[in-house]
C-alpha cells in the first residue's frame, strides 16, 4: 500500500527552462501536483503523478554531467575502479548523458544508451557506439542480438527516472553475462531525509532509492547487492554493486548489511518516519520564506546560484519569485537566458561580475557548496553571504 507523506503543491516540469516568462496553467497540464508516497510493502518511495518519459527526455535536455568538476572527478575515479576491479570486455552505460564517464574508457569497449538526442549526438560525434533510445526490453534484445552479452552495466541517476522498474531490471538481466555486474548510483533517501532535502523530488525523480528498497526490488530478478559505497554527489548518493544470486565467486561485503541496519535504525521501514519528514518540510518552507522576507525588507539584493531542477521545486513550493531573487547564474549554456519554470526568474550565463553588488546568494546547487565556496572566495571575502535550505534554512 502506497501512503502519501509529502505534498509539494503544483509544480512545472523541472528541466523545461522557458524561453520567455509564461504563466503556466493546471488546465493545460503545464503544472502537476507533486505528491510523494511510501510503499509499506516494498519500502520504495515514489511520486504519485508520473509524467511520461517522452515528455521529460527529449532533444533539448539541458543537464550535462560534464558541467561540474565534482561529477567529472567522481566519474574518473570510478572508471579506474571499474577497470581494476572488474576489467570489463564490454561496458554499457544507461543514461550516458554527454559522456562524462565513458570518456575514460576505450572506444571499442563501450556502449552508450541515451534517449536525449542532443546528448547522444555528443558521444556519437566522439566515436562511441551510442543508442539514442530509451532503456527497455526492445533495446536490450537489439544489443543482445549484436553483442550477445555485456559484463558490466552501469547507470547513474537514471534508473530512478524510469517509470517501469520491472522492465528496467528485466532488460538488464537479459543482457548481463552470468558473472556480470550491475552498478547503479542514485541519491540516497536516508541522506535526503537527514538533510531535509525535499528538493530531490521533481517530476524526473520518480523514485528515491534506499538500500532497503533496492534489495527487495532486485530480488525479483534473482539479483543481490554485494557492496555499497557512500558518495557525496547529488547531496549524498549510494553506489550499489549488484550480482546474480547464483554467482558465488563474489563475496558479499559487510557494507551491505551495515547500510541496511543504519536505514532500519533510522526508521526507513516505518511510515511514521516519512510522516515526520513531511511535517519538517512544511516548517522548512516557512522558515525559508521568513529569511527571504526579512532580507527583502532590508532591501538586500539576492540572486540564485545553480538553476537546478531542485531549485525549481523549492521556488514553486515556497512561492519565491523575481520579487525575491533578481536572477540565477548558471554555467550551463543551454540554461542561459531562459527562465526558471513556473517562476519569472531569469537565468544568466555565469560570469563573476554578475555577483557584483549582490548581498546574498541562494544556493540552488547546494550539493556543490564546497566547489562553489572555493570559486567564490572573493564574494565571501567582501562580506557576501549564502542562503540555503539544507539541512535547514539558514544564512551562511
Ligand atoms: P545538479 O545539482 O542538478 O547537478 O545541477 C547543478 C547545476 O549547477 C548545473 O546547472 C550547473 C550549475 N553549476 C554552476 O552554475 N556553477 C558551479 O560552479 C557548479 C558546481 C554548478
CSV table of C-alpha atoms and ligand atoms in Angstrom, one decimal:
chain,number,residue,atom,x,y,z
A,1,UNK,CA,0.0,0.0,0.0
A,2,UNK,CA,1.4,3.4,-1.0
A,3,UNK,CA,0.8,6.1,1.7
A,4,UNK,CA,1.3,9.8,1.0
A,5,UNK,CA,3.7,11.7,3.2
A,6,UNK,CA,4.6,14.8,1.2
A,7,UNK,CA,2.6,17.3,-0.9
A,8,UNK,CA,4.8,19.9,-2.7
A,9,UNK,CA,1.9,21.6,-4.4
A,10,UNK,CA,1.6,22.4,-8.1
A,11,UNK,CA,4.9,22.2,-9.9
A,12,UNK,CA,6.1,22.6,-13.5
A,13,UNK,CA,8.3,20.2,-15.3
A,14,UNK,CA,11.6,21.0,-13.7
A,15,UNK,CA,14.1,20.8,-16.5
A,16,UNK,CA,11.9,22.6,-19.0
A,17,UNK,CA,13.5,26.1,-18.8
A,18,UNK,CA,11.3,28.6,-20.5
A,19,UNK,CA,12.4,30.9,-23.4
A,20,UNK,CA,10.3,33.7,-22.1
A,21,UNK,CA,8.4,34.0,-18.9
A,22,UNK,CA,4.9,32.4,-19.2
A,23,UNK,CA,2.3,31.8,-16.6
A,24,UNK,CA,1.8,28.0,-16.6
A,25,UNK,CA,-1.7,26.5,-16.3
A,26,UNK,CA,-3.0,23.5,-14.5
A,27,UNK,CA,-5.7,23.0,-17.1
A,28,UNK,CA,-3.1,22.7,-19.9
A,29,UNK,CA,-1.3,20.2,-17.8
A,30,UNK,CA,1.7,22.5,-17.6
A,31,UNK,CA,1.5,22.2,-13.8
A,32,UNK,CA,1.0,18.9,-12.0
A,33,UNK,CA,0.6,18.1,-8.3
A,34,UNK,CA,3.8,16.8,-6.8
A,35,UNK,CA,2.9,14.3,-4.1
A,36,UNK,CA,5.2,11.6,-2.7
A,37,UNK,CA,4.3,8.3,-1.2
A,38,UNK,CA,5.9,5.4,0.7
A,39,UNK,CA,5.1,1.8,-0.2
A,40,UNK,CA,4.8,0.0,3.1
A,41,UNK,CA,5.5,-3.4,1.4
A,42,UNK,CA,8.3,-2.7,-1.0
A,43,UNK,CA,9.7,0.2,1.1
A,44,UNK,CA,10.0,2.2,-2.2
A,45,UNK,CA,9.5,6.0,-2.2
A,46,UNK,CA,7.8,7.3,-5.4
A,47,UNK,CA,5.8,10.1,-6.9
A,48,UNK,CA,2.1,9.6,-7.3
A,49,UNK,CA,1.9,11.6,-10.6
A,50,UNK,CA,4.2,10.0,-13.1
A,51,UNK,CA,5.0,12.1,-16.2
A,52,UNK,CA,5.6,10.1,-19.4
A,53,UNK,CA,9.4,9.7,-20.3
A,54,UNK,CA,8.9,11.1,-23.7
A,55,UNK,CA,7.8,14.5,-22.3
A,56,UNK,CA,10.7,14.7,-20.0
A,57,UNK,CA,13.6,13.4,-22.0
A,58,UNK,CA,13.7,14.8,-25.5
A,59,UNK,CA,16.1,16.6,-27.9
A,60,UNK,CA,16.6,19.6,-25.6
A,61,UNK,CA,17.6,18.1,-22.3
A,62,UNK,CA,19.7,20.8,-20.7
A,63,UNK,CA,21.5,18.9,-17.9
A,64,UNK,CA,25.1,18.0,-18.8
A,65,UNK,CA,27.2,15.9,-16.3
A,66,UNK,CA,30.5,17.3,-17.6
A,67,UNK,CA,29.4,20.8,-16.3
A,68,UNK,CA,30.6,20.0,-12.8
A,69,UNK,CA,34.1,19.2,-11.7
A,70,UNK,CA,32.8,17.2,-8.8
A,71,UNK,CA,31.0,14.9,-11.2
A,72,UNK,CA,33.8,14.5,-13.7
A,73,UNK,CA,36.3,13.8,-10.8
A,74,UNK,CA,33.9,11.2,-9.4
A,75,UNK,CA,33.5,9.5,-12.8
A,76,UNK,CA,37.2,9.5,-13.4
A,77,UNK,CA,37.8,7.7,-10.0
A,78,UNK,CA,35.0,5.3,-10.8
A,79,UNK,CA,36.4,4.4,-14.2
A,80,UNK,CA,39.7,3.5,-12.7
A,81,UNK,CA,38.0,1.3,-10.0
A,82,UNK,CA,35.8,-0.5,-12.6
A,83,UNK,CA,38.8,-1.3,-14.8
A,84,UNK,CA,40.8,-2.6,-11.8
A,85,UNK,CA,38.1,-4.5,-10.0
A,86,UNK,CA,36.0,-5.9,-13.0
A,87,UNK,CA,38.2,-5.4,-16.1
A,88,UNK,CA,35.1,-5.4,-18.4
A,89,UNK,CA,35.4,-6.6,-22.0
A,90,UNK,CA,32.2,-4.7,-22.8
A,91,UNK,CA,30.8,-1.9,-20.7
A,92,UNK,CA,27.3,-0.4,-21.1
A,93,UNK,CA,26.1,2.8,-19.6
A,94,UNK,CA,22.4,3.5,-19.4
A,95,UNK,CA,21.9,7.3,-19.5
A,96,UNK,CA,25.4,8.2,-20.8
A,97,UNK,CA,24.5,11.9,-20.9
A,98,UNK,CA,27.4,13.8,-22.6
A,99,UNK,CA,29.9,11.0,-22.0
A,100,UNK,CA,31.4,12.3,-18.7
A,101,UNK,CA,32.1,8.7,-17.5
A,102,UNK,CA,32.6,6.9,-20.8
A,103,UNK,CA,35.3,9.3,-22.0
A,104,UNK,CA,37.6,7.4,-19.5
A,105,UNK,CA,37.1,4.1,-21.4
A,106,UNK,CA,38.4,2.7,-24.6
A,107,UNK,CA,36.1,3.4,-27.5
A,108,UNK,CA,35.8,-0.2,-28.6
A,109,UNK,CA,34.7,-1.4,-25.1
A,110,UNK,CA,31.8,0.9,-24.6
A,111,UNK,CA,28.1,1.0,-25.4
A,112,UNK,CA,26.2,4.2,-24.6
A,113,UNK,CA,22.4,4.4,-24.2
A,114,UNK,CA,21.0,7.9,-24.1
A,115,UNK,CA,17.4,8.9,-25.0
A,116,UNK,CA,18.0,12.6,-25.3
A,117,UNK,CA,19.2,13.2,-28.9
A,118,UNK,CA,21.2,16.4,-28.1
A,119,UNK,CA,23.3,14.4,-25.6
A,120,UNK,CA,23.5,11.2,-27.7
A,121,UNK,CA,24.9,13.2,-30.6
A,122,UNK,CA,27.8,14.3,-28.4
A,123,UNK,CA,29.1,10.8,-27.7
A,124,UNK,CA,28.3,9.7,-31.3
A,125,UNK,CA,30.4,12.5,-32.6
A,126,UNK,CA,33.3,11.4,-30.3
A,127,UNK,CA,33.1,7.9,-31.9
A,128,UNK,CA,31.4,6.0,-29.1
A,129,UNK,CA,28.7,3.5,-30.1
A,130,UNK,CA,25.6,5.2,-28.9
A,131,UNK,CA,22.0,4.0,-29.0
A,132,UNK,CA,19.7,7.1,-28.9
A,133,UNK,CA,16.9,5.1,-27.2
A,134,UNK,CA,15.0,4.7,-24.0
A,135,UNK,CA,16.2,1.7,-22.0
A,136,UNK,CA,13.7,-1.1,-22.5
A,137,UNK,CA,13.4,-4.8,-23.5
A,138,UNK,CA,13.4,-4.0,-27.2
A,139,UNK,CA,16.7,-2.2,-26.9
A,140,UNK,CA,18.2,-4.9,-24.6
A,141,UNK,CA,17.3,-7.5,-27.2
A,142,UNK,CA,18.7,-5.5,-30.0
A,143,UNK,CA,22.0,-5.2,-28.2
A,144,UNK,CA,21.9,-8.9,-27.3
A,145,UNK,CA,21.5,-9.8,-30.9
A,146,UNK,CA,24.6,-7.9,-31.8
A,147,UNK,CA,26.9,-8.5,-28.8
A,148,UNK,CA,25.4,-11.5,-27.1
A,149,UNK,CA,26.1,-10.2,-23.5
A,150,UNK,CA,27.7,-7.4,-21.6
A,151,UNK,CA,29.9,-7.8,-18.5
A,152,UNK,CA,29.4,-4.6,-16.7
A,153,UNK,CA,26.3,-2.4,-16.9
A,154,UNK,CA,26.4,1.0,-15.1
A,155,UNK,CA,23.8,3.7,-14.6
A,156,UNK,CA,24.0,6.8,-12.5
A,157,UNK,CA,20.9,9.0,-11.7
A,158,UNK,CA,18.9,7.4,-14.5
A,159,UNK,CA,17.0,4.3,-13.4
A,160,UNK,CA,15.1,6.3,-10.8
A,161,UNK,CA,13.8,8.4,-13.7
A,162,UNK,CA,12.2,5.4,-15.4
A,163,UNK,CA,8.6,4.6,-14.6
A,164,UNK,CA,8.6,0.8,-15.2
A,165,UNK,CA,11.3,-0.5,-12.9
A,166,UNK,CA,10.3,-4.1,-13.6
A,167,UNK,CA,11.1,-3.7,-17.3
A,168,UNK,CA,14.4,-1.9,-16.4
A,169,UNK,CA,15.7,-4.8,-14.4
A,170,UNK,CA,14.4,-7.4,-16.7
A,171,UNK,CA,16.2,-5.7,-19.6
A,172,UNK,CA,19.4,-5.6,-17.6
A,173,UNK,CA,19.2,-9.2,-16.5
A,174,UNK,CA,18.5,-10.2,-20.1
A,175,UNK,CA,21.8,-8.7,-21.3
A,176,UNK,CA,24.2,-9.3,-18.4
A,177,UNK,CA,26.7,-12.2,-18.5
A,178,UNK,CA,26.2,-14.9,-15.8
A,179,UNK,CA,29.1,-13.3,-13.9
A,180,UNK,CA,28.1,-9.9,-14.9
A,181,UNK,CA,28.0,-6.8,-12.6
A,182,UNK,CA,25.4,-4.1,-12.4
A,183,UNK,CA,26.4,-0.8,-10.8
A,184,UNK,CA,23.8,1.8,-10.1
A,185,UNK,CA,24.1,5.1,-8.2
A,186,UNK,CA,21.3,7.4,-7.1
A,187,UNK,CA,20.5,9.8,-4.4
A,188,UNK,CA,20.1,8.1,-1.0
A,189,UNK,CA,16.7,8.5,0.7
A,190,UNK,CA,18.4,8.3,4.0
A,191,UNK,CA,20.6,11.4,3.1
A,192,UNK,CA,17.5,13.1,1.7
A,193,UNK,CA,15.7,12.7,5.0
A,194,UNK,CA,18.7,13.6,7.1
A,195,UNK,CA,19.3,16.8,5.1
A,196,UNK,CA,15.6,17.6,4.7
A,197,UNK,CA,16.4,18.0,1.0
A,198,UNK,CA,12.8,17.7,-0.2
A,199,UNK,CA,14.0,19.3,-3.5
A,200,UNK,CA,15.2,15.8,-4.5
A,201,UNK,CA,11.6,15.5,-5.6
A,202,UNK,CA,10.7,16.7,-9.0
A,203,UNK,CA,8.9,15.2,-12.0
A,204,UNK,CA,12.1,13.3,-13.2
A,205,UNK,CA,12.9,11.7,-9.9
A,206,UNK,CA,10.0,9.2,-9.9
A,207,UNK,CA,11.7,7.1,-7.3
A,208,UNK,CA,14.2,7.7,-4.5
A,209,UNK,CA,16.1,4.5,-3.6
A,210,UNK,CA,17.3,3.2,-0.3
A,211,UNK,CA,19.3,0.0,0.2
A,212,UNK,CA,16.2,-1.4,1.8
A,213,UNK,CA,14.0,-0.9,-1.3
A,214,UNK,CA,16.8,-1.8,-3.8
A,215,UNK,CA,17.3,-5.2,-2.1
A,216,UNK,CA,13.6,-6.0,-2.4
A,217,UNK,CA,13.4,-4.7,-5.9
A,218,UNK,CA,16.2,-6.7,-7.4
A,219,UNK,CA,15.4,-9.9,-5.6
A,220,UNK,CA,12.6,-10.5,-8.1
A,221,UNK,CA,15.2,-10.7,-10.9
A,222,UNK,CA,17.5,-13.1,-8.9
A,223,UNK,CA,19.9,-10.3,-8.3
A,224,UNK,CA,21.5,-9.2,-5.0
A,225,UNK,CA,23.7,-6.5,-3.6
A,226,UNK,CA,27.3,-7.3,-2.8
A,227,UNK,CA,28.8,-3.9,-2.0
A,228,UNK,CA,27.6,-0.4,-1.3
A,229,UNK,CA,29.6,2.8,-1.4
A,230,UNK,CA,28.6,6.2,0.0
A,231,UNK,CA,29.1,9.1,-2.3
A,232,UNK,CA,28.9,12.9,-1.8
A,233,UNK,CA,27.4,13.5,-5.2
A,234,UNK,CA,23.9,14.9,-5.6
A,235,UNK,CA,23.7,15.7,-1.9
A,236,UNK,CA,24.6,12.1,-0.8
A,237,UNK,CA,24.2,9.1,-3.0
A,238,UNK,CA,24.7,5.4,-2.7
A,239,UNK,CA,26.5,3.3,-5.3
A,240,UNK,CA,25.1,-0.2,-5.4
A,241,UNK,CA,27.1,-3.1,-6.7
A,242,UNK,CA,24.8,-5.9,-7.8
A,243,UNK,CA,25.4,-9.5,-9.0
A,244,UNK,CA,23.3,-12.6,-9.8
A,245,UNK,CA,22.4,-14.5,-6.7
A,246,UNK,CA,23.8,-17.7,-8.1
A,247,UNK,CA,27.2,-16.1,-8.7
A,248,UNK,CA,29.2,-17.4,-5.8
A,249,UNK,CA,32.6,-16.1,-7.0
A,250,UNK,CA,31.9,-12.7,-5.4
A,251,UNK,CA,31.7,-12.3,-1.7
A,252,UNK,CA,29.1,-10.0,-0.2
A,253,UNK,CA,30.8,-7.2,1.7
A,254,UNK,CA,29.5,-6.1,5.1
A,255,UNK,CA,28.9,-2.6,3.7
A,256,UNK,CA,25.5,-4.0,2.6
A,257,UNK,CA,24.3,-5.2,6.0
A,258,UNK,CA,25.7,-2.0,7.6
A,259,UNK,CA,23.8,0.3,5.3
A,260,UNK,CA,20.6,-1.7,5.8
A,261,UNK,CA,20.9,-1.8,9.5
A,262,UNK,CA,21.6,2.0,9.5
A,263,UNK,CA,18.4,2.6,7.5
A,264,UNK,CA,16.4,0.3,9.8
A,265,UNK,CA,17.7,2.1,12.9
A,266,UNK,CA,16.7,5.4,11.3
A,267,UNK,CA,13.2,4.1,10.8
A,268,UNK,CA,13.2,3.8,7.0
A,269,UNK,CA,10.9,0.8,7.2
A,270,UNK,CA,8.2,2.7,9.1
A,271,UNK,CA,5.7,5.1,7.7
A,272,UNK,CA,5.9,7.3,10.8
A,273,UNK,CA,9.5,8.4,9.8
A,274,UNK,CA,8.2,9.6,6.5
A,275,UNK,CA,5.2,11.3,8.0
A,276,UNK,CA,7.6,13.3,10.4
A,277,UNK,CA,9.7,14.2,7.4
A,278,UNK,CA,6.6,15.7,5.7
A,279,UNK,CA,5.9,17.8,8.8
A,280,UNK,CA,9.5,19.0,8.9
A,281,UNK,CA,9.4,20.0,5.2
A,282,UNK,CA,6.5,22.3,5.9
A,283,UNK,CA,8.5,24.0,8.7
A,284,UNK,CA,11.5,24.3,6.4
A,285,UNK,CA,9.3,26.1,3.8
A,286,UNK,CA,8.0,28.6,6.3
A,287,UNK,CA,11.5,29.3,7.7
A,288,UNK,CA,13.0,29.8,4.3
A,289,UNK,CA,10.2,32.3,3.3
A,290,UNK,CA,10.9,34.2,6.5
A,291,UNK,CA,14.6,34.5,5.7
A,292,UNK,CA,13.8,35.9,2.2
A,293,UNK,CA,11.1,38.3,3.6
A,294,UNK,CA,13.4,39.7,6.3
A,295,UNK,CA,16.3,40.3,3.8
A,296,UNK,CA,13.9,41.9,1.2
A,297,UNK,CA,12.5,44.2,4.0
A,298,UNK,CA,16.1,45.4,4.3
A,299,UNK,CA,16.3,45.9,0.5
A,300,UNK,CA,19.1,43.3,0.1
A,301,UNK,CA,19.9,42.1,-3.3
A,302,UNK,CA,19.5,38.3,-3.6
A,303,UNK,CA,20.4,36.1,-6.6
A,304,UNK,CA,20.4,32.4,-7.1
A,305,UNK,CA,23.4,30.2,-7.9
A,306,UNK,CA,22.8,27.0,-9.9
A,307,UNK,CA,19.5,26.9,-11.8
A,308,UNK,CA,18.9,23.4,-10.8
A,309,UNK,CA,15.8,21.2,-11.1
A,310,UNK,CA,15.9,21.0,-7.3
A,311,UNK,CA,15.7,24.8,-7.1
A,312,UNK,CA,12.6,24.7,-9.3
A,313,UNK,CA,10.9,22.5,-6.6
A,314,UNK,CA,11.9,24.9,-3.8
A,315,UNK,CA,10.8,28.1,-5.7
A,316,UNK,CA,7.5,26.7,-6.7
A,317,UNK,CA,6.8,25.1,-3.3
A,318,UNK,CA,7.8,28.2,-1.3
A,319,UNK,CA,6.4,30.6,-3.9
A,320,UNK,CA,9.7,32.5,-4.3
A,321,UNK,CA,9.7,34.7,-7.4
A,322,UNK,CA,11.6,37.6,-9.0
A,323,UNK,CA,10.5,39.9,-6.2
A,324,UNK,CA,12.8,37.9,-4.0
A,325,UNK,CA,15.5,36.7,-6.4
A,326,UNK,CA,16.8,39.0,-9.1
A,327,UNK,CA,18.3,36.3,-11.3
A,328,UNK,CA,20.0,33.0,-11.3
A,329,UNK,CA,23.6,32.4,-12.5
A,330,UNK,CA,24.5,29.1,-14.1
A,331,UNK,CA,27.4,27.8,-16.2
A,332,UNK,CA,25.2,25.6,-18.4
A,333,UNK,CA,24.9,27.2,-21.9
A,334,UNK,CA,21.5,25.6,-22.6
A,335,UNK,CA,20.0,27.2,-19.5
A,336,UNK,CA,21.2,30.8,-20.2
A,337,UNK,CA,18.7,33.5,-21.0
A,338,UNK,CA,15.9,31.1,-20.0
A,339,UNK,CA,13.5,31.4,-17.1
A,340,UNK,CA,13.1,29.1,-14.1
A,341,UNK,CA,9.9,27.1,-14.9
A,342,UNK,CA,6.8,28.4,-13.0
A,343,UNK,CA,8.6,31.5,-11.6
A,344,UNK,CA,9.6,34.6,-13.6
A,345,UNK,CA,13.3,34.5,-12.6
A,346,UNK,CA,15.8,34.8,-15.4
A,347,UNK,CA,18.9,32.6,-15.7
A,348,UNK,CA,22.1,34.3,-16.8
A,349,UNK,CA,25.2,32.6,-18.1
A,350,UNK,CA,27.6,32.7,-15.1
A,351,UNK,CA,30.3,35.3,-15.0
A,352,UNK,CA,32.0,36.7,-11.9
A,353,UNK,CA,30.7,40.3,-12.5
A,354,UNK,CA,27.1,39.1,-12.1
A,355,UNK,CA,28.0,38.7,-8.4
A,356,UNK,CA,29.0,42.4,-8.0
A,357,UNK,CA,26.6,44.4,-5.8
A,358,UNK,CA,24.9,41.1,-4.7
A,359,UNK,CA,24.4,40.8,-0.9
A,360,UNK,CA,23.0,37.2,-0.7
A,361,UNK,CA,23.2,34.2,-2.9
A,362,UNK,CA,20.6,31.4,-2.7
A,363,UNK,CA,22.3,28.1,-3.3
A,364,UNK,CA,20.2,26.3,-5.9
A,365,UNK,CA,23.1,23.9,-6.3
A,366,UNK,CA,23.6,23.3,-2.6
A,367,UNK,CA,25.1,19.9,-3.4
A,368,UNK,CA,28.1,21.7,-4.9
A,369,UNK,CA,28.5,24.0,-1.9
A,370,UNK,CA,32.2,23.3,-1.4
A,371,UNK,CA,33.0,23.7,-5.1
A,372,UNK,CA,31.1,27.0,-5.2
A,373,UNK,CA,32.6,28.4,-2.0
A,374,UNK,CA,36.0,27.7,-3.3
A,375,UNK,CA,35.2,29.5,-6.6
A,376,UNK,CA,33.6,32.5,-4.9
A,377,UNK,CA,36.2,33.4,-2.3
A,378,UNK,CA,36.2,37.0,-3.4
A,379,UNK,CA,32.4,37.3,-2.8
A,380,UNK,CA,32.8,35.7,0.6
A,381,UNK,CA,35.8,38.0,1.4
A,382,UNK,CA,33.9,41.1,0.7
A,383,UNK,CA,31.1,40.1,3.1
A,384,UNK,CA,28.7,38.3,0.7
A,385,UNK,CA,26.6,35.6,2.3
A,386,UNK,CA,24.8,32.5,1.1
A,387,UNK,CA,21.2,31.3,1.8
A,388,UNK,CA,20.5,27.6,1.9
A,389,UNK,CA,17.6,25.4,3.0
A,390,UNK,CA,19.8,22.4,3.6
A,391,UNK,CA,19.7,20.8,6.2
A,392,UNK,CA,17.5,23.7,7.5
A,393,UNK,CA,17.0,27.2,6.2
A,394,UNK,CA,19.9,29.4,7.2
A,395,UNK,CA,22.4,32.1,6.2
A,396,UNK,CA,26.0,31.1,5.8
B,1,LIG,P1,22.6,19.5,-10.3
B,1,LIG,O1,22.6,19.9,-8.9
B,1,LIG,O2,21.2,19.1,-10.8
B,1,LIG,O3,23.7,18.5,-10.6
B,1,LIG,O4,22.9,20.8,-11.2
B,1,LIG,C1,23.9,21.7,-10.9
B,1,LIG,C2,23.7,23.0,-11.6
B,1,LIG,O5,24.5,24.0,-11.1
B,1,LIG,C3,24.1,22.9,-13.1
B,1,LIG,O6,23.1,23.6,-13.9
B,1,LIG,C4,25.4,23.6,-13.2
B,1,LIG,C5,25.3,24.6,-12.1
B,1,LIG,N1,26.6,25.0,-11.5
B,1,LIG,C6,27.1,26.3,-11.7
B,1,LIG,O7,26.4,27.1,-12.4
B,1,LIG,N2,28.3,26.6,-11.2
B,1,LIG,C7,29.0,25.7,-10.5
B,1,LIG,O8,30.1,26.1,-10.0
B,1,LIG,C8,28.5,24.4,-10.2
B,1,LIG,C9,29.3,23.4,-9.4
B,1,LIG,C10,27.3,24.1,-10.8
